[in-house]
Amino acid sequence: MLEERENKEPEMNPFQKNESKETLFSPVSTEEVPPQPPSPPKKPPPKICGSNYPLSIAFIVVNEFCERFSYYGMKAVLTLYFLYFLHWNEDTSTSVYHAFSSLCYFTPVLGAAIADSWLGKFKTVIYLSLVYVFGHVIKSLGALPILGGHMVHTVLSLIGLSLIALGTGGIKPCVAAFGGDQFEEKHAEERTRYFSVFYLSINAGSLISTFITPMLRGDVKCFGEDCYALAFGVPGLLMVIALVVFAMGSKIYKKPPPEGNIVTQVIKCVWFAISNRFKNRSRNIPKRQHWLDWAAEKYPKQLIMDVKALTRVLFLYIPVPMFWALLDQQGSRWTLQATKMNGNLGFIVLQPDQMQVLNPFLVLIFIPLFDVVIYRLVSKCGINFTSLRKMAVGMILACLAFGVAALVEMKINEMALLKSGPQEIFLRVLNLADDEVKVTVLGNENNTLLLESIKSFQKMPHYSKLHLNTRSQDFHFHLKYHNSSINNAHFVEEKSWYTLIIREDRENISSMMVKDEESKTVNGMTSLRFVNTLHNKVNISLDTAISLSVGEDYGVSTYITVQGGEYPAVHCKTEDKNFLLNLGLLDIGSTYLFVIANAPMSMKSVLQAAWLLTVAFGNIIVLIVAQFSGLVQWAEFVLFSCLLLVVCLIFSIMGYYYVPLKPENIQETSDKHIPHVHGNMINLETKKTKL
């Protein structure tokens, strides 16, 4: 950020005499004024353990850790909250998620303006943190099922998210800069290390929160369902702690007064240059080397030089939003994709929203790995790996990542249930007899449609597609069991899914046909149904809100939808006994059929603001594509990958021709080519400004 260091004087007439503004005579007093005692020396701020680090930065770093925990923890479960609690579809959930993310990166401009022009950094952080906390409270209330209906939840959620966006965005440009203000100029090295620790606290807060809050959501039940109120409430509590810790250091902070908003100065300088150039379109007026030189009549030369350097960097920011459009989908599209996948890693089962924990985890690993190992090896190979080249490589890797995501989505679609067409059915066979059964399916003309040998309690095979002669007909089943043969007929209809259940009937066997649902999972959840081989009805309770009854003697339940995860002890009850059923790990997006056979055992500010705006625009890109593209998910991933690849090529070309603007070169050209201006002008005495 450009920090304004200039003092403006009143407008002067260039033709008036250069009269001194100093007072030549002082008023004389007859009373003798006693000499003022010398002011006591300023007490140095307390340090951390005798080092050069101010104690005040400890409060700031802890504040940042808690605030980032609050923000990323709430955001981790946000998409699933939209999907499962508010019952929005995937496109609407994605769009609102990215609209919120975009707003969070627009509001830093407002926060910087408030801090620099009005309240100062300290008061801005305090006041907007209160707004932040209030937003969390409202957001948590909007996740309580007992508080109103769907409309109340929606309104509270949108109000809460708006306040959170104002709070987190408003304090974002202030906290880090306020920490830098605590250091003296002679401790520049310590200040640099502080920013490294500050960035580490951001990723640590993100890492821990994106791991914990999905557990609070999925592993804790509130009112019989996922506890979104707790998942939002804990981050809200962390924001309260962040505010309290930050306020505790008030007495030892260095609090520089507002110095004026340099963002406003830059905008005014650019606008004046454009309007002044537009007013002086005549060919008789000499041209100037740079379009910003047209601001020389009103603004100091040093500010114009800094804005020139700024615009060259901002030009490189143009392709960056496309990168953020891909990166921020880890909390929306990638989380939705994870709801259809198996999160079992062997040593831990990841919730879909816990997938986002990989980002801060890999950041904490890769930053020291690249800085200490990879970049040094690249440097020893004689390769000049500049920052622009690193960014281009990062874009290429993001393209490849979305290519992989597209392949995964295509594989998910392949594994999904196929659509049955006209005069088609899908059939599978479940053998509940105590020995192998040979199954032959015959059509109306006694032609063999299917021939399989099914072992006892064999894991259910895939569905087989069978063709009908008409829209509905009888299928004849020839079952060979031990030395006996059984013939049964079952009626089927086109575009349907069936399970043939073979059951033991004393020394013989019989069969029953059960019609399945074509789509058994909703939004990536898990579907279950039960077959009861006992002679008593079984009542099954999966949790406080989900229970069902299964009839005796091979009764078959309807499908029920539950959250994926571990179900080691499901309570079952018959007329004469209670027992526990271990369903094990239920994969997300899968369908299960359980057979009950017996009772089982139990078990920098302008650049920073512009950079944040690239994140905001990136989220807007995702919002637009999600709402209006109409593409299937894998095609959307391919689209984003291709778009970023094109942008990466453009960025590489821009970076290749980019030459950093050196201040001495600007000074030289400015003195040489800006013509002398006569007439009314503002004579400003400038001090050095820093980019």
XYZ file of C-alpha atoms in Angstrom:
691
model
C 0.000 0.000 0.000
C 1.114 3.497 -0.639
C 1.312 5.368 2.644
C 0.707 9.067 2.257
C 3.555 11.145 3.731
C 2.766 14.558 2.362
C 1.731 17.801 4.015
C -0.494 20.067 1.980
C -0.174 23.865 2.146
C -2.830 26.411 1.125
C -3.114 27.238 -2.559
C -0.626 29.896 -3.680
C -0.522 32.324 -6.598
C 2.708 31.582 -8.477
C 3.093 35.253 -9.394
C 2.884 36.643 -5.853
C 5.972 37.572 -3.947
C 7.640 34.868 -1.987
C 6.957 36.319 1.390
C 8.129 34.540 4.487
C 5.410 32.974 6.578
C 7.493 33.071 9.741
C 6.416 35.375 12.573
C 8.957 38.193 12.867
C 7.752 39.579 16.184
C 6.569 37.732 19.278
C 4.047 39.177 21.720
C 5.702 40.543 24.872
C 4.255 39.654 28.261
C 4.969 41.642 31.396
C 4.422 38.584 33.526
C 7.322 36.288 34.055
C 6.549 32.805 32.783
C 8.157 30.113 34.910
C 10.334 27.704 32.975
C 8.578 24.451 32.033
C 10.159 21.283 33.405
C 11.611 19.015 30.750
C 9.276 16.248 29.671
C 10.283 12.842 31.020
C 11.906 10.473 28.534
C 9.424 8.276 26.702
C 9.267 4.835 28.252
C 10.107 2.137 25.701
C 7.354 -0.405 25.074
C 7.746 -3.754 26.871
C 9.571 -6.464 24.932
C 9.170 -10.234 24.734
C 11.795 -11.951 26.918
C 14.332 -9.165 26.491
C 14.271 -9.402 22.678
C 13.518 -6.634 20.181
C 9.985 -7.930 19.650
C 7.304 -5.741 21.262
C 5.062 -7.566 23.706
C 2.050 -6.080 21.943
C 2.476 -8.314 18.879
C 1.705 -11.392 21.021
C -1.859 -10.101 21.463
C -2.124 -9.375 17.749
C -0.895 -12.827 16.651
C -3.273 -14.612 19.054
C -6.085 -12.381 17.822
C -5.323 -13.313 14.218
C -5.211 -17.039 15.028
C -8.626 -16.909 16.712
C -10.148 -14.745 13.979
C -8.946 -17.050 11.203
C -10.210 -20.052 13.174
C -13.549 -18.269 13.368
C -13.723 -17.410 9.673
C -12.479 -20.646 8.119
C -14.289 -22.823 10.648
C -17.633 -21.223 9.828
C -16.912 -21.268 6.107
C -15.905 -24.953 6.097
C -19.444 -26.174 6.834
C -21.256 -23.404 4.973
C -21.924 -25.234 1.693
C -23.316 -28.338 3.409
C -25.448 -26.056 5.614
C -27.003 -24.568 2.486
C -27.464 -28.014 0.966
C -28.777 -30.078 3.880
C -30.227 -27.556 6.347
C -31.692 -24.903 4.038
C -32.303 -27.549 1.328
C -30.980 -25.451 -1.528
C -29.757 -27.195 -4.661
C -26.066 -27.512 -5.463
C -25.955 -24.573 -7.886
C -27.685 -22.181 -5.486
C -25.479 -23.343 -2.604
C -22.365 -22.781 -4.701
C -23.530 -19.356 -5.883
C -24.349 -18.036 -2.396
C -21.090 -19.462 -1.014
C -19.033 -17.580 -3.599
C -21.160 -14.436 -3.275
C -20.282 -14.429 0.430
C -16.596 -15.090 -0.298
C -16.562 -12.281 -2.843
C -18.133 -9.833 -0.388
C -15.485 -10.749 2.208
C -12.806 -9.537 -0.212
C -14.597 -6.360 -1.299
C -15.090 -5.009 2.220
C -11.334 -4.619 2.977
C -11.416 -1.490 0.814
C -14.067 -0.074 3.146
C -12.139 -1.125 6.246
C -8.949 0.507 5.008
C -10.813 3.739 4.266
C -12.365 3.811 7.755
C -9.030 3.142 9.449
C -6.923 5.578 7.410
C -9.400 8.446 7.233
C -11.437 8.293 10.407
C -10.991 5.862 13.312
C -7.443 4.584 13.015
C -6.492 0.918 12.909
C -7.088 0.087 16.585
C -10.628 1.435 16.853
C -11.542 0.015 13.443
C -10.541 -3.478 14.567
C -12.467 -3.115 17.838
C -15.704 -1.788 16.325
C -15.815 -4.088 13.323
C -14.953 -7.086 15.509
C -18.137 -6.339 17.453
C -20.030 -6.420 14.137
C -18.228 -9.680 13.371
C -19.337 -11.278 16.662
C -22.921 -10.096 16.176
C -22.922 -11.698 12.715
C -21.805 -15.021 14.205
C -24.582 -14.879 16.806
C -27.237 -14.316 14.146
C -25.730 -17.019 11.914
C -25.825 -19.535 14.785
C -29.450 -18.662 15.555
C -30.261 -19.290 11.894
C -29.028 -22.876 12.336
C -31.395 -23.766 15.191
C -34.206 -25.991 13.850
C -36.577 -24.939 16.651
C -36.257 -21.232 15.824
C -38.837 -20.478 13.149
C -39.217 -22.065 9.766
C -37.291 -22.145 6.515
C -37.843 -18.456 5.727
C -36.633 -17.360 9.189
C -33.513 -19.519 8.862
C -32.775 -18.114 5.410
C -33.190 -14.475 6.473
C -31.085 -14.917 9.621
C -28.376 -16.686 7.657
C -28.127 -13.975 5.007
C -28.074 -11.187 7.611
C -25.448 -13.023 9.653
C -23.259 -13.683 6.617
C -23.479 -10.025 5.561
C -22.317 -8.851 8.994
C -19.535 -11.453 9.059
C -18.364 -10.308 5.627
C -18.284 -6.689 6.816
C -16.418 -7.643 9.985
C -13.801 -9.995 8.554
C -13.184 -7.856 5.492
C -13.104 -4.617 7.444
C -10.415 -5.750 9.882
C -8.401 -7.711 7.312
C -6.219 -4.790 6.082
C -5.824 -3.360 9.601
C -4.572 -6.149 11.849
C -1.372 -7.039 10.006
C -0.469 -3.396 9.381
C -1.224 -2.520 13.011
C 1.226 -5.210 14.094
C 3.869 -3.716 11.827
C 3.286 -0.331 13.463
C 4.448 -1.753 16.814
C 8.057 -2.064 15.627
C 10.634 0.667 15.536
C 12.297 1.434 12.216
C 15.628 0.074 13.422
C 14.075 -3.359 13.978
C 13.168 -4.060 10.358
C 14.473 -7.646 10.505
C 12.261 -8.458 13.494
C 9.304 -6.918 11.693
C 9.885 -9.216 8.714
C 9.935 -12.264 10.983
C 6.767 -11.040 12.650
C 4.932 -11.128 9.343
C 6.112 -14.726 8.837
C 4.720 -15.682 12.262
C 1.552 -13.738 11.481
C 1.064 -15.708 8.257
C 1.784 -18.931 10.148
C -0.973 -18.107 12.637
C -3.402 -17.647 9.737
C -2.698 -21.112 8.352
C -2.639 -22.697 11.808
C -6.073 -21.251 12.590
C -7.381 -22.396 9.218
C -5.878 -25.886 9.607
C -7.324 -26.553 13.056
C -10.753 -25.044 12.392
C -11.386 -26.837 9.085
C -10.625 -30.089 10.865
C -12.659 -29.479 14.036
C -15.851 -27.736 12.861
C -16.893 -30.534 10.440
C -16.571 -32.917 13.411
C -18.815 -30.646 15.478
C -21.296 -30.678 12.617
C -21.338 -34.397 11.833
C -20.361 -36.180 15.041
C -22.591 -34.161 17.379
C -26.365 -34.347 16.973
C -28.682 -31.422 17.766
C -32.451 -31.955 17.678
C -31.922 -35.289 15.928
C -29.767 -34.027 13.051
C -26.360 -32.545 12.254
C -25.432 -29.801 14.719
C -24.846 -26.789 12.476
C -25.652 -24.432 15.348
C -22.652 -25.802 17.274
C -20.455 -25.748 14.167
C -21.251 -22.036 13.770
C -21.323 -21.255 17.487
C -17.784 -22.426 18.303
C -16.210 -20.172 15.619
C -18.338 -17.363 17.028
C -16.899 -18.041 20.481
C -13.379 -17.926 19.025
C -14.176 -14.502 17.563
C -15.226 -13.306 21.025
C -11.873 -14.543 22.364
C -10.090 -12.773 19.497
C -11.792 -9.488 20.394
C -11.052 -9.843 24.115
C -7.380 -10.705 23.553
C -6.916 -7.792 21.158
C -8.534 -5.361 23.610
C -6.335 -6.626 26.488
C -3.241 -5.171 24.826
C -4.738 -1.708 24.472
C -2.470 -0.001 27.022
C 0.791 -1.186 25.451
C -0.096 -0.650 21.777
C 1.451 2.096 19.664
C -1.596 3.679 18.038
C -0.623 5.896 15.105
C -3.347 8.427 14.271
C -5.181 8.241 10.921
C -2.922 9.569 8.176
C -5.468 9.878 5.400
C -6.572 7.203 2.997
C -3.936 6.703 0.307
C -6.401 4.617 -1.722
C -8.544 7.713 -2.076
C -5.502 9.783 -3.045
C -4.539 7.278 -5.725
C -8.059 7.211 -7.160
C -8.244 11.020 -7.189
C -4.829 11.275 -8.837
C -5.811 8.806 -11.568
C -9.169 10.495 -12.119
C -7.600 13.953 -12.346
C -5.024 12.712 -14.871
C -7.755 11.188 -17.067
C -10.074 14.200 -16.859
C -7.214 16.665 -17.396
C -6.064 14.753 -20.473
C -9.632 14.745 -21.767
C -9.903 18.526 -21.321
C -6.627 19.144 -23.140
C -7.276 17.225 -26.355
C -6.067 20.018 -28.593
C -3.196 19.220 -30.961
C -1.566 22.482 -29.946
C -0.954 21.180 -26.426
C 2.299 19.213 -26.148
C 1.953 15.523 -25.455
C 3.334 13.977 -22.301
C 5.267 10.766 -22.031
C 2.863 9.024 -19.634
C -0.857 9.523 -19.192
C -0.393 9.993 -15.427
C 1.829 13.002 -16.117
C -1.390 14.934 -16.737
C -1.898 14.950 -12.955
C 1.222 17.094 -12.435
C -0.813 20.317 -12.162
C -2.394 19.184 -8.904
C -0.481 16.279 -7.380
C 3.129 15.987 -6.226
C 5.695 14.363 -8.440
C 6.536 11.641 -5.938
C 2.913 10.479 -5.692
C 2.664 10.366 -9.483
C 5.828 8.262 -9.669
C 4.469 5.818 -7.116
C 1.126 5.538 -8.905
C 2.984 4.792 -12.152
C 4.763 1.900 -10.478
C 1.482 0.795 -8.911
C -0.412 0.693 -12.218
C 2.277 -1.506 -13.759
C 1.831 -4.050 -10.969
C -1.971 -3.817 -11.079
C -1.830 -4.628 -14.779
C -0.360 -8.011 -13.852
C -3.284 -8.598 -11.476
C -5.793 -8.753 -14.351
C -5.461 -12.539 -14.996
C -5.278 -13.456 -11.288
C -9.073 -13.658 -10.566
C -9.320 -16.771 -12.717
C -6.833 -18.510 -10.422
C -8.928 -17.600 -7.376
C -12.032 -18.812 -9.200
C -10.498 -22.282 -9.162
C -8.858 -22.201 -5.739
C -11.939 -21.110 -3.794
C -14.019 -23.963 -5.204
C -12.442 -26.265 -2.627
C -15.155 -25.043 -0.264
C -18.008 -25.429 -2.757
C -17.751 -27.702 -5.805
C -14.957 -29.871 -4.396
C -16.811 -30.262 -1.093
C -19.951 -31.258 -2.991
C -17.884 -33.747 -4.980
C -16.535 -35.154 -1.713
C -20.109 -35.923 -0.579
C -20.213 -38.576 -3.316
C -16.887 -40.164 -2.409
C -15.453 -42.484 0.228
C -13.636 -40.470 2.880
C -12.029 -43.489 4.528
C -8.246 -43.014 4.508
C -7.628 -46.130 6.593
C -6.498 -44.345 9.754
C -9.246 -41.694 9.675
C -12.565 -41.055 7.963
C -12.753 -37.539 6.521
C -16.047 -35.701 6.447
C -16.762 -34.041 3.063
C -16.151 -30.564 4.492
C -12.931 -31.720 6.176
C -11.410 -32.121 2.719
C -10.601 -28.400 2.862
C -8.084 -29.051 5.643
C -5.624 -30.241 3.001
C -5.067 -26.672 1.776
C -3.583 -25.137 4.980
C -1.912 -28.462 5.810
C -0.050 -28.526 2.507
C 0.752 -24.804 2.772
C 2.461 -25.350 6.114
C 4.479 -28.218 4.621
C 5.297 -26.791 1.205
C 6.377 -23.269 2.204
C 9.479 -24.414 4.142
C 10.038 -27.248 1.652
C 10.126 -24.862 -1.297
C 12.064 -22.115 0.481
C 14.694 -24.371 2.024
C 15.051 -27.130 -0.582
C 13.403 -26.705 -3.978
C 14.113 -23.021 -4.668
C 17.728 -23.398 -3.561
C 18.212 -26.370 -5.887
C 16.624 -24.434 -8.744
C 18.924 -21.478 -8.011
C 21.998 -23.735 -8.029
C 20.955 -24.977 -11.467
C 21.290 -21.405 -12.722
C 17.537 -20.873 -13.257
C 16.195 -17.441 -12.396
C 12.892 -18.506 -10.861
C 11.241 -15.114 -10.380
C 7.992 -14.485 -8.543
C 6.106 -14.103 -11.815
C 7.387 -17.474 -12.995
C 6.346 -19.060 -9.718
C 2.845 -17.659 -10.198
C 2.679 -19.005 -13.751
C 3.753 -22.468 -12.570
C 1.123 -22.318 -9.828
C -1.561 -21.578 -12.421
C -0.463 -24.543 -14.532
C -0.642 -26.828 -11.491
C -4.137 -25.504 -10.725
C -5.161 -26.355 -14.319
C -3.910 -29.904 -13.817
C -5.733 -30.146 -10.481
C -9.041 -29.286 -12.107
C -8.310 -31.735 -14.895
C -7.946 -34.421 -12.227
C -11.184 -33.222 -10.577
C -12.960 -33.584 -13.922
C -11.669 -37.173 -14.302
C -12.819 -37.987 -10.765
C -16.271 -36.562 -11.511
C -16.518 -38.641 -14.688
C -15.576 -41.753 -12.691
C -18.238 -40.935 -10.097
C -20.810 -40.635 -12.861
C -19.728 -43.988 -14.303
C -20.185 -45.663 -10.927
C -23.622 -44.117 -10.451
C -26.698 -46.123 -11.312
C -27.413 -46.365 -15.003
C -30.678 -45.164 -16.447
C -33.028 -47.880 -17.580
C -34.623 -47.195 -20.945
C -37.887 -48.298 -22.552
C -38.503 -52.073 -22.351
C -35.513 -52.488 -20.049
C -35.080 -53.479 -16.409
C -32.115 -53.949 -14.086
C -32.014 -57.102 -11.942
C -29.752 -58.452 -9.208
C -30.040 -61.638 -7.121
C -29.599 -62.011 -3.347
C -29.176 -65.587 -2.102
C -30.211 -66.013 1.551
C -30.250 -69.823 1.435
C -27.549 -71.824 3.187
C -25.931 -73.075 -0.011
C -25.216 -72.100 -3.590
C -28.130 -71.565 -5.971
C -27.947 -71.647 -9.762
C -30.296 -69.032 -11.244
C -31.626 -69.071 -14.802
C -33.886 -66.266 -16.053
C -36.140 -67.164 -18.982
C -38.098 -64.859 -21.241
C -41.580 -65.378 -22.670
C -40.172 -67.587 -25.417
C -38.105 -69.625 -22.934
C -34.963 -67.939 -24.143
C -32.222 -67.611 -21.518
C -31.780 -63.996 -20.425
C -29.464 -64.568 -17.447
C -27.492 -67.504 -16.035
C -25.628 -67.114 -12.730
C -24.489 -69.212 -9.775
C -24.958 -67.276 -6.525
C -23.236 -68.417 -3.346
C -24.934 -68.239 0.024
C -24.961 -64.684 1.398
C -22.619 -63.674 -1.399
C -21.871 -59.986 -1.596
C -24.516 -58.634 -3.907
C -23.373 -58.618 -7.521
C -23.941 -55.777 -9.933
C -27.239 -55.178 -11.645
C -27.779 -56.964 -14.961
C -29.685 -55.231 -17.711
C -32.504 -57.349 -19.180
C -34.655 -56.535 -22.207
C -38.434 -56.976 -22.315
C -40.619 -57.877 -25.262
C -43.316 -55.477 -24.082
C -43.606 -52.697 -21.542
C -44.381 -55.305 -18.862
C -44.234 -59.097 -18.738
C -43.626 -62.171 -16.587
C -40.109 -63.448 -16.079
C -39.652 -67.139 -15.321
C -36.925 -68.093 -12.869
C -35.433 -71.589 -12.743
C -33.656 -72.129 -9.400
C -31.459 -75.197 -8.883
C -30.698 -75.907 -5.228
C -28.971 -79.117 -4.067
C -30.809 -81.863 -5.991
C -34.063 -79.993 -6.433
C -35.280 -77.461 -8.958
C -37.813 -74.721 -8.381
C -39.675 -72.665 -11.013
C -41.143 -69.274 -10.126
C -42.620 -66.451 -12.181
C -42.472 -62.744 -11.308
C -44.091 -59.770 -12.994
C -41.829 -56.857 -14.002
C -42.308 -53.434 -15.621
C -40.010 -51.435 -17.848
C -37.680 -48.708 -16.537
C -37.496 -50.372 -13.114
C -34.923 -51.896 -10.768
C -35.481 -55.200 -9.006
C -33.833 -57.483 -6.458
C -34.688 -61.194 -6.532
C -34.384 -62.503 -2.951
C -33.913 -66.283 -2.675
C -34.907 -67.591 0.736
C -34.787 -70.964 2.407
C -38.148 -72.594 3.141
C -37.345 -75.613 5.330
C -35.665 -78.069 2.943
C -36.692 -76.139 -0.166
C -36.206 -72.608 -1.406
C -38.500 -69.929 -2.757
C -38.033 -66.474 -4.238
C -39.568 -63.049 -3.848
C -39.185 -60.002 -6.110
C -38.567 -56.598 -4.519
C -38.769 -53.397 -6.526
C -35.873 -51.053 -5.853
C -35.720 -47.316 -6.125
C -33.821 -46.067 -9.153
C -32.131 -43.227 -7.258
C -31.341 -44.257 -3.719
C -29.095 -41.425 -2.580
C -29.923 -37.760 -2.145
C -27.178 -35.139 -2.191
C -24.497 -37.708 -1.574
C -26.026 -39.176 1.581
C -26.271 -42.901 2.329
C -29.338 -45.095 1.718
C -30.213 -48.223 3.708
C -32.807 -50.954 3.624
C -33.152 -54.093 5.749
C -34.284 -57.685 5.148
C -35.490 -59.454 8.310
C -35.136 -63.266 8.264
C -36.305 -63.621 11.890
C -39.765 -64.837 12.905
C -40.407 -61.639 14.864
C -40.822 -58.040 13.778
C -37.692 -55.921 14.400
C -37.742 -52.249 15.396
C -34.511 -50.475 14.392
C -33.323 -47.083 15.753
C -30.395 -45.524 13.933
C -30.542 -42.355 16.044
C -33.066 -40.277 17.941
C -34.822 -39.145 14.761
C -34.581 -42.188 12.469
C -36.376 -45.438 13.260
C -38.235 -48.088 11.269
C -39.944 -51.444 11.618
C -39.176 -54.526 9.501
C -41.748 -57.297 9.280
C -41.031 -60.869 10.260
C -40.208 -63.776 7.929
C -38.226 -61.976 5.229
C -39.882 -58.632 5.600
C -38.194 -55.887 3.544
C -38.061 -52.290 4.713
C -38.304 -49.176 2.599
C -35.190 -47.150 1.903
C -34.102 -44.626 4.515
C -31.486 -41.908 4.026
C -28.827 -41.236 6.668
C -25.533 -39.416 6.961
C -22.468 -41.468 6.046
C -20.092 -42.522 8.804
C -19.567 -45.160 11.474
C -22.618 -47.012 12.852
C -21.082 -49.544 15.278
C -24.091 -50.005 17.578
C -27.565 -49.666 16.068
C -30.304 -50.519 18.564
C -32.703 -53.285 17.507
C -35.707 -54.624 19.418
C -38.016 -57.629 19.027
C -40.846 -58.821 21.232
C -38.572 -60.805 23.512
C -35.075 -59.327 23.218
C -32.915 -56.273 22.483
C -29.673 -56.400 20.568
C -27.155 -54.155 18.816
C -26.377 -54.297 15.111
C -22.949 -53.232 13.843
C -23.392 -51.652 10.420
C -19.747 -50.597 10.276
C -18.598 -47.715 8.088
C -21.224 -46.445 5.659
C -19.639 -44.707 2.715
C -21.066 -41.377 1.654
C -23.197 -41.635 -1.478
C -23.558 -45.432 -1.264
C -26.522 -47.794 -0.970
C -26.663 -50.739 1.460
C -28.957 -53.703 2.009
C -28.550 -55.363 5.421
C -29.842 -58.833 6.194
C -30.857 -59.549 9.799
C -30.193 -63.300 10.166
C -29.710 -63.521 13.957
C -29.024 -61.225 16.892
C -25.412 -60.027 16.433
C -22.897 -59.152 19.170
C -22.549 -55.429 20.235
C -19.473 -53.001 19.295
C 0.470 -3.892 1.522
C -2.729 -1.702 1.425
C -3.447 -0.608 -2.161
C -1.772 -3.662 -3.634
C -3.201 -5.682 -0.801
C -6.663 -4.290 -1.459
C -6.284 -4.923 -5.189
C -5.020 -8.433 -4.482
C -8.025 -9.098 -2.251
C -10.277 -7.775 -5.007
C -8.850 -10.401 -7.374
C -10.133 -13.010 -4.909
C -13.525 -11.301 -4.894
C -13.754 -11.240 -8.691
C -12.622 -14.865 -8.825
C -15.572 -15.868 -6.634
C -17.907 -13.853 -8.867
C -16.681 -15.878 -11.865
C -17.647 -19.110 -10.090
C -21.018 -17.637 -9.124
C -21.794 -16.746 -12.756
C -20.707 -20.114 -14.140
C -22.611 -22.041 -11.456
C -25.830 -20.150 -12.120
C -25.851 -19.790 -15.890
C -23.590 -22.393 -17.533
C -25.950 -25.359 -17.243
C -22.990 -27.743 -17.589
C -22.627 -31.103 -15.884
C -20.044 -31.035 -13.100
C -17.153 -32.722 -14.914
C -17.601 -30.426 -17.930
C -17.588 -27.417 -15.596
C -14.270 -28.575 -14.097
C -12.811 -28.914 -17.605
C -14.086 -25.421 -18.469
C -12.358 -23.869 -15.454
C -9.165 -25.768 -16.172
C -9.096 -24.562 -19.792
C -9.939 -20.985 -18.813
C -7.103 -20.859 -16.306
C -4.723 -22.391 -18.849
C -5.568 -19.606 -21.336
C -5.204 -16.989 -18.593
C -1.887 -18.547 -17.559
C -0.556 -18.174 -21.101
C -1.667 -14.539 -21.183
C -0.124 -13.940 -17.757
C 3.153 -15.537 -18.872
C 3.319 -13.219 -21.881
C 2.545 -10.214 -19.674
C 5.184 -11.288 -17.161
C 7.772 -11.807 -19.892
C 7.435 -8.216 -21.083
C 7.032 -6.753 -17.604
C 9.926 -4.523 -16.553
C 9.858 -3.169 -12.996
C 9.730 0.614 -12.981
C 12.682 2.020 -11.054
C 12.112 5.248 -9.121
C 15.286 6.838 -10.476
C 14.119 6.222 -14.043
C 10.745 7.771 -13.314
C 12.402 10.792 -11.739
C 14.645 11.257 -14.752
C 11.881 11.039 -17.328
C 9.541 13.181 -15.273
C 12.037 16.031 -15.038
C 12.793 15.785 -18.720
C 9.388 15.520 -20.351
C 6.800 17.248 -18.151
C 6.375 20.789 -19.516
C 6.364 23.810 -17.245
C 2.810 24.736 -16.375
C 1.721 28.308 -15.912
C -1.435 29.509 -14.250
C -3.079 28.347 -11.060
C -1.472 25.290 -9.478
C -0.984 23.834 -6.069
C 2.556 24.005 -4.776
C 3.015 20.958 -2.591
C 5.973 20.130 -0.426
C 6.288 16.349 -0.561
C 8.011 13.812 1.564
C 9.093 10.379 0.425
C 6.239 7.925 -0.064
C 6.738 4.188 0.128
C 5.277 1.479 -2.078
